[in-house]
Coordinates of C-alpha atoms and ligand atoms in Angstrom, one line a residue:
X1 CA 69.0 118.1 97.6
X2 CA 70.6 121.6 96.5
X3 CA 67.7 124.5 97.0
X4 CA 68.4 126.6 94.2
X5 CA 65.6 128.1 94.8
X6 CA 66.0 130.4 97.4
X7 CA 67.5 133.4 96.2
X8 CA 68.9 136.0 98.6
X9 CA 66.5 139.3 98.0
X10 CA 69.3 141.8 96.7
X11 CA 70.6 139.2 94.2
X12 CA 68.4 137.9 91.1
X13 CA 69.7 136.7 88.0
X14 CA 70.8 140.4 86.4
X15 CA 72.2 141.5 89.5
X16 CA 74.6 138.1 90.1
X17 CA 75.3 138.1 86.5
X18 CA 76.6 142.0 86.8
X19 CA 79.3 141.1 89.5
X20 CA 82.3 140.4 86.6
X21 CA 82.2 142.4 83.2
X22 CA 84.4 139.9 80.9
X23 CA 84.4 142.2 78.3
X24 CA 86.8 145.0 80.8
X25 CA 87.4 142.4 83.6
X26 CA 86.2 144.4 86.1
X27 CA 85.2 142.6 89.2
X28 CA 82.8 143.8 91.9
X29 CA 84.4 143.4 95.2
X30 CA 81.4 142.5 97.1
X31 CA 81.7 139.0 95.8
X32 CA 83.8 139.0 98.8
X33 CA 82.1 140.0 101.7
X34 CA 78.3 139.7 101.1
X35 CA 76.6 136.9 103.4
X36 CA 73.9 136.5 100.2
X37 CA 76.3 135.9 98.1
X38 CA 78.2 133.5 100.0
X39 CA 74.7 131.7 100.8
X40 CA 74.4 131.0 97.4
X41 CA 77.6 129.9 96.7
X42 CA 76.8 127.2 99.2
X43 CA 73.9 126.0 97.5
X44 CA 74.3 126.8 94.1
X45 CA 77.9 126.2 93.8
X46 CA 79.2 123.6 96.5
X47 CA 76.0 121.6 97.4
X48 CA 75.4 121.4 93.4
X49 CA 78.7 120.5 92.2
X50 CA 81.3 117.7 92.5
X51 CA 83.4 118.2 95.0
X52 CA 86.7 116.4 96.0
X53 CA 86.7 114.1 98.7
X54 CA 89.7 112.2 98.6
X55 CA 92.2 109.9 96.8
X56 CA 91.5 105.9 96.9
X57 CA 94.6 105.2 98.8
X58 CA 93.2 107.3 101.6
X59 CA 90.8 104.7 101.9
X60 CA 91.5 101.2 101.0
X61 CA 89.9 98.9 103.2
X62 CA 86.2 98.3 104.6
X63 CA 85.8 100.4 107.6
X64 CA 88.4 103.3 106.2
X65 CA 86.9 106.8 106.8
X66 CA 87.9 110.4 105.6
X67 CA 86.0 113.2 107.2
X68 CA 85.8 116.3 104.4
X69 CA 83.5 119.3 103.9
X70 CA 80.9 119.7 100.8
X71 CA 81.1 123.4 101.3
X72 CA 79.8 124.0 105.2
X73 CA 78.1 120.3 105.2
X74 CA 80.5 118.0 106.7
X75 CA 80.5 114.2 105.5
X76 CA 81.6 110.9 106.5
X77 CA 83.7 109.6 103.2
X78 CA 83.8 105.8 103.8
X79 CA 84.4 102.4 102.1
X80 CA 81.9 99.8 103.2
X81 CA 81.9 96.1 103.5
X82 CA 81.3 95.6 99.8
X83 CA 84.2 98.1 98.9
X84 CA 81.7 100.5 98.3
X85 CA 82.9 104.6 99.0
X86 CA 79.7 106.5 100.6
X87 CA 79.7 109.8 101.0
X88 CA 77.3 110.7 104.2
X89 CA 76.5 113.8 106.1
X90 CA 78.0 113.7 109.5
X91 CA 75.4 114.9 111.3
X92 CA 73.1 112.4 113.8
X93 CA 69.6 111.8 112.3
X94 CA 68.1 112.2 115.9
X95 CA 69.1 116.0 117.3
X96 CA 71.9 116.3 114.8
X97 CA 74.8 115.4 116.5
X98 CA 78.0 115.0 114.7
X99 CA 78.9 111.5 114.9
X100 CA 82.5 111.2 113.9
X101 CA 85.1 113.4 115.6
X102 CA 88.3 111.9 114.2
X103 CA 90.0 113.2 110.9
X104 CA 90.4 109.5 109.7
X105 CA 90.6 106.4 110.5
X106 CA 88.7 103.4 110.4
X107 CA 85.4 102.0 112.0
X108 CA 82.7 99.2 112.4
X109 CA 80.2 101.7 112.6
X110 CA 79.4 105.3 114.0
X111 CA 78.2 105.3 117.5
X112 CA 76.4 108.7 118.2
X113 CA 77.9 110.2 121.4
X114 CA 75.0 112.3 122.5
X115 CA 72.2 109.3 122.7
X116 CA 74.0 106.2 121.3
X117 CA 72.5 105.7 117.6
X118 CA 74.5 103.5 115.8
X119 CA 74.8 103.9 111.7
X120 CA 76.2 101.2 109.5
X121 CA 79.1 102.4 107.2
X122 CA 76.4 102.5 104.6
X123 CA 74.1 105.0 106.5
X124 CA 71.6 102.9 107.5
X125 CA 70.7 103.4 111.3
X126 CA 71.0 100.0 112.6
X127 CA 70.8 100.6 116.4
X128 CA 68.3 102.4 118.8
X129 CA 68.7 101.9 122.6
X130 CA 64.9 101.9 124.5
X131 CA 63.7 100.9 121.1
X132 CA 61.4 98.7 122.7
X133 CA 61.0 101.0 126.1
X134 CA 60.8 104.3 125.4
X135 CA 59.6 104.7 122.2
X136 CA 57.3 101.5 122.7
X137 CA 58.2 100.0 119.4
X138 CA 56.6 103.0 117.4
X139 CA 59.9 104.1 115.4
X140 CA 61.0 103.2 112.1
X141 CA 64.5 102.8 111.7
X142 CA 64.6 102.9 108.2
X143 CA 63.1 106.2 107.8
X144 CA 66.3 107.8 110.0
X145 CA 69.5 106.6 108.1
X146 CA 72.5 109.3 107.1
X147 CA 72.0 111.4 104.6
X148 CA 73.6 110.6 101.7
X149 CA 75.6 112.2 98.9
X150 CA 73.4 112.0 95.7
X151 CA 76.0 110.7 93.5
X152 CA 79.6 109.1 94.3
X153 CA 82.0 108.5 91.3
X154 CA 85.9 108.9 90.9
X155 CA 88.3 109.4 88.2
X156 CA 92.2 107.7 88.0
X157 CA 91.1 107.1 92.2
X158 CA 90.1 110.5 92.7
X159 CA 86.7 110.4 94.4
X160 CA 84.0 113.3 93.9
X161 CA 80.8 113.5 95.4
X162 CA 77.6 115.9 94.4
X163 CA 74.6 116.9 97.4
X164 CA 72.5 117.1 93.6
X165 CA 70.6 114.2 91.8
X166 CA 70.6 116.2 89.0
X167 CA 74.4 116.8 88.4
X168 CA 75.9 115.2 85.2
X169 CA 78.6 112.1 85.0
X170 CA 81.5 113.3 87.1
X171 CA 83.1 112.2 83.8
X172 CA 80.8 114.9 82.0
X173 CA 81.4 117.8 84.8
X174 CA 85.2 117.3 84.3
X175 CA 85.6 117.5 81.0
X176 CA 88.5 117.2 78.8
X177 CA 90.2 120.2 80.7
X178 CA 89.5 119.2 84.6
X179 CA 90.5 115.2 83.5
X180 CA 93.8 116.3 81.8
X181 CA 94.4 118.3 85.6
X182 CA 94.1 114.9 86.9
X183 CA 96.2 113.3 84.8
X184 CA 98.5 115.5 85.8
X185 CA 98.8 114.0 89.0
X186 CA 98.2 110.3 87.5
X187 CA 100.7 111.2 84.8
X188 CA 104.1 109.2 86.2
X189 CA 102.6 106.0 87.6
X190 CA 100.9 105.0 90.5
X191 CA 100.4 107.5 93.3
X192 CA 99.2 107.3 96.8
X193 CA 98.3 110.4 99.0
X194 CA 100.4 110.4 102.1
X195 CA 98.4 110.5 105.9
X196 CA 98.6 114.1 107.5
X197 CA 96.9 116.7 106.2
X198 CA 98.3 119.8 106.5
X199 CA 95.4 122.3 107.3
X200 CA 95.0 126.2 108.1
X201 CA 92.5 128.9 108.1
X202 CA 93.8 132.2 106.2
X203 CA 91.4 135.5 106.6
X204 CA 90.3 135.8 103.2
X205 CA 87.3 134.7 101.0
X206 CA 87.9 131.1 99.7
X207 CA 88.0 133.3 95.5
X208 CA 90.7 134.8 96.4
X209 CA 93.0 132.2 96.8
X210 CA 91.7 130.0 94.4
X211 CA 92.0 132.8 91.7
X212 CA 95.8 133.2 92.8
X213 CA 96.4 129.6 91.0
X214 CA 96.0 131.2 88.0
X215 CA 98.1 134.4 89.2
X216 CA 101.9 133.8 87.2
X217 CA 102.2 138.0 87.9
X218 CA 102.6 138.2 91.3
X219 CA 105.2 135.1 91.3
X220 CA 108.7 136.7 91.6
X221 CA 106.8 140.4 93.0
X222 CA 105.1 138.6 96.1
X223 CA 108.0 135.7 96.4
X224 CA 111.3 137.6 96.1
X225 CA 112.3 136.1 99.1
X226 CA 111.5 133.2 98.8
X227 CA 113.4 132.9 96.0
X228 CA 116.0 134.6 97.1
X229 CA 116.7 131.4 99.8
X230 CA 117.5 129.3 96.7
X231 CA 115.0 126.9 97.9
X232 CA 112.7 127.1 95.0
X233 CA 114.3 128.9 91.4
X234 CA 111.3 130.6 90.6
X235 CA 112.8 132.2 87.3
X236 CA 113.5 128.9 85.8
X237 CA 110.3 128.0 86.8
X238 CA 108.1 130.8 85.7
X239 CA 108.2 131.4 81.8
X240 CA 106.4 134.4 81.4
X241 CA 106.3 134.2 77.7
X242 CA 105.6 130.6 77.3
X243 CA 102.5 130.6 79.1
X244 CA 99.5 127.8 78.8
X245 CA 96.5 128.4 79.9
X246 CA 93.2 126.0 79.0
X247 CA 89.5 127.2 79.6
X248 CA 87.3 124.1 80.5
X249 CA 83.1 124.1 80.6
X250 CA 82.0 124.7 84.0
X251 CA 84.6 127.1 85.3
X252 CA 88.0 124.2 84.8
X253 CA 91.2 126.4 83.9
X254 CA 94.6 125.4 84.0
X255 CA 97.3 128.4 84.0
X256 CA 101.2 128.6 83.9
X257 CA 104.3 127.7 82.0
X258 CA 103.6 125.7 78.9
X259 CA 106.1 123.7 76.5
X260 CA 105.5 124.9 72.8
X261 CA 104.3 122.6 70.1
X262 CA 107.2 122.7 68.0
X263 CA 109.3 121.0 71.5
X264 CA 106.4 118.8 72.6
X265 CA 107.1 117.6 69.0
X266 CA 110.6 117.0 69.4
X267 CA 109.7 115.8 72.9
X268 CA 107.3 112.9 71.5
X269 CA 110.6 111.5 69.2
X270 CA 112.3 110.5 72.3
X271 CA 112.0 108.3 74.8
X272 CA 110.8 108.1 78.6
X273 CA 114.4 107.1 80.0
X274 CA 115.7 109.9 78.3
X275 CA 112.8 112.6 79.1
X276 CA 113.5 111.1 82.6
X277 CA 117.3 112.0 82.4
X278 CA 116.3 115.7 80.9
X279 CA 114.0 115.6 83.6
X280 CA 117.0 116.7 86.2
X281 CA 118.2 119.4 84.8
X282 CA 114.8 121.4 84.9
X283 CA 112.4 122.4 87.4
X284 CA 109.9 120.6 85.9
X285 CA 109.4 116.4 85.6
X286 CA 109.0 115.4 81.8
X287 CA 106.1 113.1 81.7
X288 CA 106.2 109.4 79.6
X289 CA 104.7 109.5 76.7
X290 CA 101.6 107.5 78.4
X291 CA 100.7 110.9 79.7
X292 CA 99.1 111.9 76.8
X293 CA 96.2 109.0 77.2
X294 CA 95.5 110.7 80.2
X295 CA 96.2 114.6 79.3
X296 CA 95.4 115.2 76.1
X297 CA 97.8 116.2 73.6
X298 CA 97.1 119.6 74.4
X299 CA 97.3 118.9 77.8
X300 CA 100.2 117.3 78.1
X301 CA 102.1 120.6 77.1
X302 CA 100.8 122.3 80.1
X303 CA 102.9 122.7 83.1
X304 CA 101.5 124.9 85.1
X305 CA 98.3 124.5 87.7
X306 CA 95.2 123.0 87.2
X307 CA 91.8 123.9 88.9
X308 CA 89.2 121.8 88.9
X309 CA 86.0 124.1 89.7
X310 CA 85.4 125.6 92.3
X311 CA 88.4 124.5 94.7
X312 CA 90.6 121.9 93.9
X313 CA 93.9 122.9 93.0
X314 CA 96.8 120.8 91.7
X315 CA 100.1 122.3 92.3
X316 CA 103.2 122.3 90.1
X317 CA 104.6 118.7 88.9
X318 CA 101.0 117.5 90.2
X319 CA 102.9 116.4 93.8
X320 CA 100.2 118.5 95.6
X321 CA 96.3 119.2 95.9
X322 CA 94.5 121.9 98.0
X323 CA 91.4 122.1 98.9
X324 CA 90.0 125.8 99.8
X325 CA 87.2 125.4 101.4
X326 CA 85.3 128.0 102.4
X327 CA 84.6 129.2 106.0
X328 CA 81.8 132.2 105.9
X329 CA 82.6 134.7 103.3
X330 CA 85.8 135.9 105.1
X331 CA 87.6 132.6 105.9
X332 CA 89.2 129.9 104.3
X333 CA 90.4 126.4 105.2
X334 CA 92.9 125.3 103.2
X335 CA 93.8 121.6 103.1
X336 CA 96.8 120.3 102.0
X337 CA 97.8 116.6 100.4
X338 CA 100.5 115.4 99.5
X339 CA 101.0 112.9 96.8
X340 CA 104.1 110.3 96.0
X341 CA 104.6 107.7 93.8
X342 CA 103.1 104.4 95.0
X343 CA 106.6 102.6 94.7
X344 CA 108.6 105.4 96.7
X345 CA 110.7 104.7 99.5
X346 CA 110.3 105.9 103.2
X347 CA 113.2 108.1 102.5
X348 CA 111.9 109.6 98.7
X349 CA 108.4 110.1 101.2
X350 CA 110.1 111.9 103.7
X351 CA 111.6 114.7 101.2
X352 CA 108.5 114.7 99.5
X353 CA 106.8 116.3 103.1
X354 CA 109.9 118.0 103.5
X355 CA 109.5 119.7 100.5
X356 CA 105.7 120.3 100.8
X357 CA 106.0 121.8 104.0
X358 CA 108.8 123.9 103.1
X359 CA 106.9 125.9 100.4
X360 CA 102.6 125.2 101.4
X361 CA 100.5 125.5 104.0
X362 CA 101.4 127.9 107.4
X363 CA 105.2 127.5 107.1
X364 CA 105.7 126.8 103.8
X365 CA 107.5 129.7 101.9
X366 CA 105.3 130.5 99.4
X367 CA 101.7 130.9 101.3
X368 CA 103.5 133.1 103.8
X369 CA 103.6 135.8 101.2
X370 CA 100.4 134.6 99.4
X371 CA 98.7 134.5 102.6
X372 CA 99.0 137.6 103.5
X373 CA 98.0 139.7 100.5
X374 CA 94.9 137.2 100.5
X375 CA 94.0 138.3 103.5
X376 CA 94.5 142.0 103.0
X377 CA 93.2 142.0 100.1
X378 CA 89.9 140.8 101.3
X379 CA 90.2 143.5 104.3
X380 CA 90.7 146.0 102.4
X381 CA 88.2 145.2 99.8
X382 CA 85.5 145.5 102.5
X383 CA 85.1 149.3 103.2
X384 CA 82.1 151.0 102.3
X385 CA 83.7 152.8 99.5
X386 CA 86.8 150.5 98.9
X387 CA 84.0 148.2 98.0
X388 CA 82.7 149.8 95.5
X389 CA 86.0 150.3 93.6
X390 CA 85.9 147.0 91.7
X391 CA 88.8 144.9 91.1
X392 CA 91.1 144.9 87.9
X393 CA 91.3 141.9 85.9
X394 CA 92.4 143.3 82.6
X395 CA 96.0 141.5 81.8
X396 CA 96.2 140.6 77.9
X397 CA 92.3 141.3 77.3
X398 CA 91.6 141.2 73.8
X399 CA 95.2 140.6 72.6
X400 CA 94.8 136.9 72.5
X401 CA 93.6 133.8 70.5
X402 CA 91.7 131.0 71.9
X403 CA 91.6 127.8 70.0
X404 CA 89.6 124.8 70.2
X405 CA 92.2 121.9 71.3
X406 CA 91.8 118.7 70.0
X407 CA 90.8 117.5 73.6
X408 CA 87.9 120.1 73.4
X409 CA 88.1 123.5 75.9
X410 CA 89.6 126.3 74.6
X411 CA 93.7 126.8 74.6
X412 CA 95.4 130.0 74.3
X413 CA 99.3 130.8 74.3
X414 CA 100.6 133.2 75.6
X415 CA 102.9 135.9 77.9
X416 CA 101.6 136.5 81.6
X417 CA 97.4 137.2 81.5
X418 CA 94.5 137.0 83.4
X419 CA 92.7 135.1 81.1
X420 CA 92.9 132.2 84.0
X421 CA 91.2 134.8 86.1
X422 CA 88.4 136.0 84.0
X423 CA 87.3 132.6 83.2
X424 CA 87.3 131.6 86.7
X425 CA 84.9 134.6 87.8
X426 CA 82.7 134.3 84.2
X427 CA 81.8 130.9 85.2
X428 CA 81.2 131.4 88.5
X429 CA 78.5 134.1 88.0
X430 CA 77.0 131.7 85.8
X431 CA 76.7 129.1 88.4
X432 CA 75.3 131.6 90.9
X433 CA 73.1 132.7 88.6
X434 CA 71.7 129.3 87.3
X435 CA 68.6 128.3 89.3
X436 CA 69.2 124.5 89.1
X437 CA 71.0 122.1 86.3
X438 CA 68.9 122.5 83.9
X439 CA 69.6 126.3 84.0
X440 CA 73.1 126.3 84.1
X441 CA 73.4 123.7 81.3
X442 CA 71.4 125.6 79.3
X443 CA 72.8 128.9 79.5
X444 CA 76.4 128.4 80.6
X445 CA 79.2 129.6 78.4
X446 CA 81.5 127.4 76.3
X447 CA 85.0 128.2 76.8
X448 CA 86.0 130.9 73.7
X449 CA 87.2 131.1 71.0
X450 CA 88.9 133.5 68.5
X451 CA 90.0 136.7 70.0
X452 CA 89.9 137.2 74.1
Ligands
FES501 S1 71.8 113.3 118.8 FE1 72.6 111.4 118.1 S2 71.6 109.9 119.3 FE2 70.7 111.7 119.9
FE2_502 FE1 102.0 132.7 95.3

């Protein structure tokens, strides 16, 4: 279903692949502001890979919807009578409609407002009024159902969908480095992902915030006062010379604080009551052991943010997930859940939106500040000559060592980088540049190793 073949005029392979230099991280700032570029993000980046949809508990019963976004295509995520999750486009077969207006919630089937089609939860179009009379029996109904993601899969109840027959296993796409950002989440138990879902649209090109994940620089600069409230301790949090970060294939990166192998060590002698009990006097949750079934054992030292390529982020502790998803080249929705424990109490769920409010989304603490250099850095990236001034990305280039982890992806510890960064903007120019699966399987990079 993803056209890769329709390449904006100004931007073949050579061109696309010229946009980040990894070997002086210098980053054209066009990537930006260009409506070709941003076309082929759409199709060569969103309608290609797996996106998230949403969380099994969002969903549990037949009839259960979640509206979501595979870049601008909006779809129906929905469990059917079997227990089956589809993933369909929401958009009316007959003039193209949109069929469901509500954010969630659950239905029988979807009624079209416009001209009364009615779809079954599984896409089929099972009702046509003047069937008989107006179109005189000459329509075939099974010609006309929802379109349909190509693939559906989901990892520890995460579900994923792909627009492209041709993607790999969502198992395959993740990898060892976008599964152990799962785990993150999965890592304490059971989770559900709370209803309400806080949402916003910030001025700025959907890269830019999703680059800031891997951004540990601008942490006490940009948040100063934030931390100054005493609401967050972003000093104990921050770590700048025990720093993580893990390159995955296909763009997965996970930067931030890290726990060094000689205390994971010491960590893996005790046990999960008393990491639990250590737990309290850090910023940070010590995970059980089981974690590292999930994680990885490199993995499992990471405590900083994962993104799974191109726009799921999983905050800090894995209590959070945005989605940034992208609205034209200079807009971004950003979509907040919030995740608790599936045994938590109406009172342990209350602080945990208390909290999530207080530091994401349009009040929360943090994006205030992150917001607005997102947006302003996008602005003022768009001038005919502030365009062409290219963007630094040269923190710790070359004075690092990758390793191979035993969980495959590369690992490299560190101070503060942009190593995160780089990665993030290597990869992506390599999807943009790929003209279908095939392509980009073939001539993607493996994350490093040795020097980077
Ligand atoms: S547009 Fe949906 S029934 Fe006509
Ligand atoms: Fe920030």
């Amino acid at each position: 279903m993803a056209d890769g073949n329709q390449v904006h005029a100004s931007w073949d392979r050579e061109a696309i692949l010229s946009l980040f230099d990894p070997a002086s991280g210098r980053l054209d700032r066009r990537i930006y502001d260009d409506e070709g570029i941003y076309q082929l993000e759409l199709q060569r980046i969103f309608a290609r890979g797996w996106n998230f949809m949403c969380h099994e508990s969002q969903i549990p019963n037949s009839g259960d919807y979640f509206i979501n976004y595979i870049g601008e295509d909006q779809v129906i995520v929905v469990r059917d009578g079997e227990g089956q999750v589809n993933v369909l486009l929401n958009t009316c077969r007959h003039r193209g409609n949109a069929l469901c207006r509500a954010e969630q919630g659950n239905a029988k089937s979807f009624v079209c407002s416009y001209h009364g089609w009615n779809y079954a939860l599984n896409g089929d179009l099972i009702g046509v009024p003047g069937l008989k009379t107006y179109y005189r029996g000459d329509f075939d109904k099974s010609q006309l159902g929802l379109a349909k993601a190509a693939k559906v899969e989901s990892h520890l109840g995460f579900y994923f969908a792909t627009l492209d027959p041709a993607a790999p296993s969502l198992h395959d796409f993740l990898g060892d480095v976008g599964r152990s950002g799962l785990g993150m989440v999965a890592a304490y138990g059971d989770v559900i992902v709370l209803d309400g879902i806080q949402k916003n649209v910030i001025d700025c090109n959907w890269k830019i915030a999703v680059d800031n994940l891997f951004d540990w620089y601008h942490v006490m600069y940009s948040h100063a006062s934030a931390n100054s409230t005493g609401f967050v301790d972003l000093a104990k949090i921050l770590q700048p010379d025990n720093q993580l970060v893990m390159l995955g294939e296909y763009g997965h990166g996970i930067g931030g604080p890290g726990i060094p192998e000689a205390m994971q060590a010491q960590l893996d002698m005790i046990g999960d009551e008393q990491r639990a009990e250590m737990s309290k006097s850090t910023p940070f949750r010590l995970r059980p052991a089981s974690a590292k079934d999930l994680m990885g054992a490199t993995g499992v030292r990471s405590l900083g943010h994962p993104n799974i390529f191109p726009n799921l982020w999983i905050t800090l502790n894995g209590m959070q997930l945005c989605l940034r998803l992208p609205r034209g080249a200079g807009a971004t929705e950003l979509w907040w859940f919030t995740v608790v424990p599936k045994d938590s109490s109406p009172e342990q769920r209350r602080n945990a939106v208390r909290s999530a409010t207080h530091l994401f989304g349009p009040a929360g603490l943090l994006e205030q500040d992150d917001g607005e250099n997102w947006s302003q850095s996008t602005r003022a990236s768009r001038g005919v000559v502030s365009r062409s001034l290219g963007h630094n990305l040269q923190m710790g280039l070359g004075h690092d060592q990758a390793i191979a982890g035993p969980d495959g992806g590369a690992a490299i510890a560190t101070c503060i980088s942009e190593h995160g960064q780089r990665w993030l903007y290597q990869s992506w120019t390599e999807w943009l540049a790929a003209k279908d699966w095939a392509d980009l399987k073939a001539n993607h990079s493996a994350p490093p190793q040795g020097t980077v």
